[in-house]
């Protein structure tokens, strides 16, 4: 890290701390400026790093990513042990959102849109299926189970169908995700819970939908 | 040629040249070729595979 970068990093930390103490808008502004700087650098506009500095930047970012998730997970587990019925949505967002986003970016960089679309939509589908299954296993499989399981099965079905008909499935998954977003927006849940639920289901489905729609014909044929 | 001169000619920092010399960083093929061109030597004369 050269002198200017070090100074910039120190300023970001100082202003972020000041923001925590003084005003959340100062914190937001600082992080925004840091993000703009990062995008200019990654977009090739700002060429102030050689390849080793870039490599170290990625490497440190990678370790920081998992460190933050690890710390958030410890806090989440402590809170869940105290109150198992209450999942803290802010911590769930901190853990879930970066993981989904990382996977999406990685798939995007790898340019295997179809596979990305498949995994991103299938995982929440399976997770939700297990969740509903476990909920009803104790109380018996009533009509409610089949009503609740239907959208899950739809998601899983279109996720799998996407391997054969990516554009069609992608469009349907997008529509399903917009439907969920609409329901969420209308609900009276706290804002953080809405973001938490969005990062669990509609967001992966939106990403998956776009990945499927933009997957190339050749890519579909070759696999 | 000093580390500083080499760094300037291939467009990296002196720290990167030091890291390459000490084996702490493996340069990309592109940078390795640039270094070999500036030093007027073949790549395999400057870099070698370890453990093979």
Short mmCIF file of N, CA and C in Angstrom, two decimals, chain A residues 20 34-35 49 84 100 102 111 150 156 192:
data_model
loop_
_atom_site.label_atom_id
_atom_site.label_comp_id
_atom_site.label_asym_id
_atom_site.label_seq_id
_atom_site.Cartn_x
_atom_site.Cartn_y
_atom_site.Cartn_z
N UNK A 20 -20.06 7.24 13.21
CA UNK A 20 -20.76 6.45 14.24
C UNK A 20 -21.12 7.31 15.45
N UNK A 34 -15.75 5.98 -0.40
CA UNK A 34 -14.82 4.83 -0.48
C UNK A 34 -15.26 3.86 -1.57
N UNK A 35 -16.57 3.66 -1.69
CA UNK A 35 -17.10 2.74 -2.70
C UNK A 35 -16.87 3.30 -4.11
N UNK A 49 -2.61 1.14 -8.90
CA UNK A 49 -2.10 -0.09 -8.30
C UNK A 49 -1.42 -0.95 -9.35
N UNK A 84 -34.04 -18.83 21.05
CA UNK A 84 -34.03 -19.61 19.79
C UNK A 84 -35.13 -19.21 18.80
N UNK A 100 -24.46 -14.41 -0.79
CA UNK A 100 -25.21 -14.50 -2.05
C UNK A 100 -24.57 -13.59 -3.10
N UNK A 102 -21.50 -12.48 -3.22
CA UNK A 102 -20.18 -13.00 -3.62
C UNK A 102 -20.35 -14.11 -4.66
N UNK A 111 -18.56 -16.24 -15.94
CA UNK A 111 -19.38 -16.19 -17.15
C UNK A 111 -20.18 -17.47 -17.39
N UNK A 150 -46.43 -25.47 -2.22
CA UNK A 150 -46.64 -25.25 -3.65
C UNK A 150 -45.68 -24.21 -4.27
N UNK A 156 -38.46 -24.62 -7.29
CA UNK A 156 -37.53 -25.72 -7.59
C UNK A 156 -37.74 -26.20 -9.03
N UNK A 192 -35.80 -3.98 8.62
CA UNK A 192 -34.65 -4.91 8.60
C UNK A 192 -35.10 -6.34 8.31
#
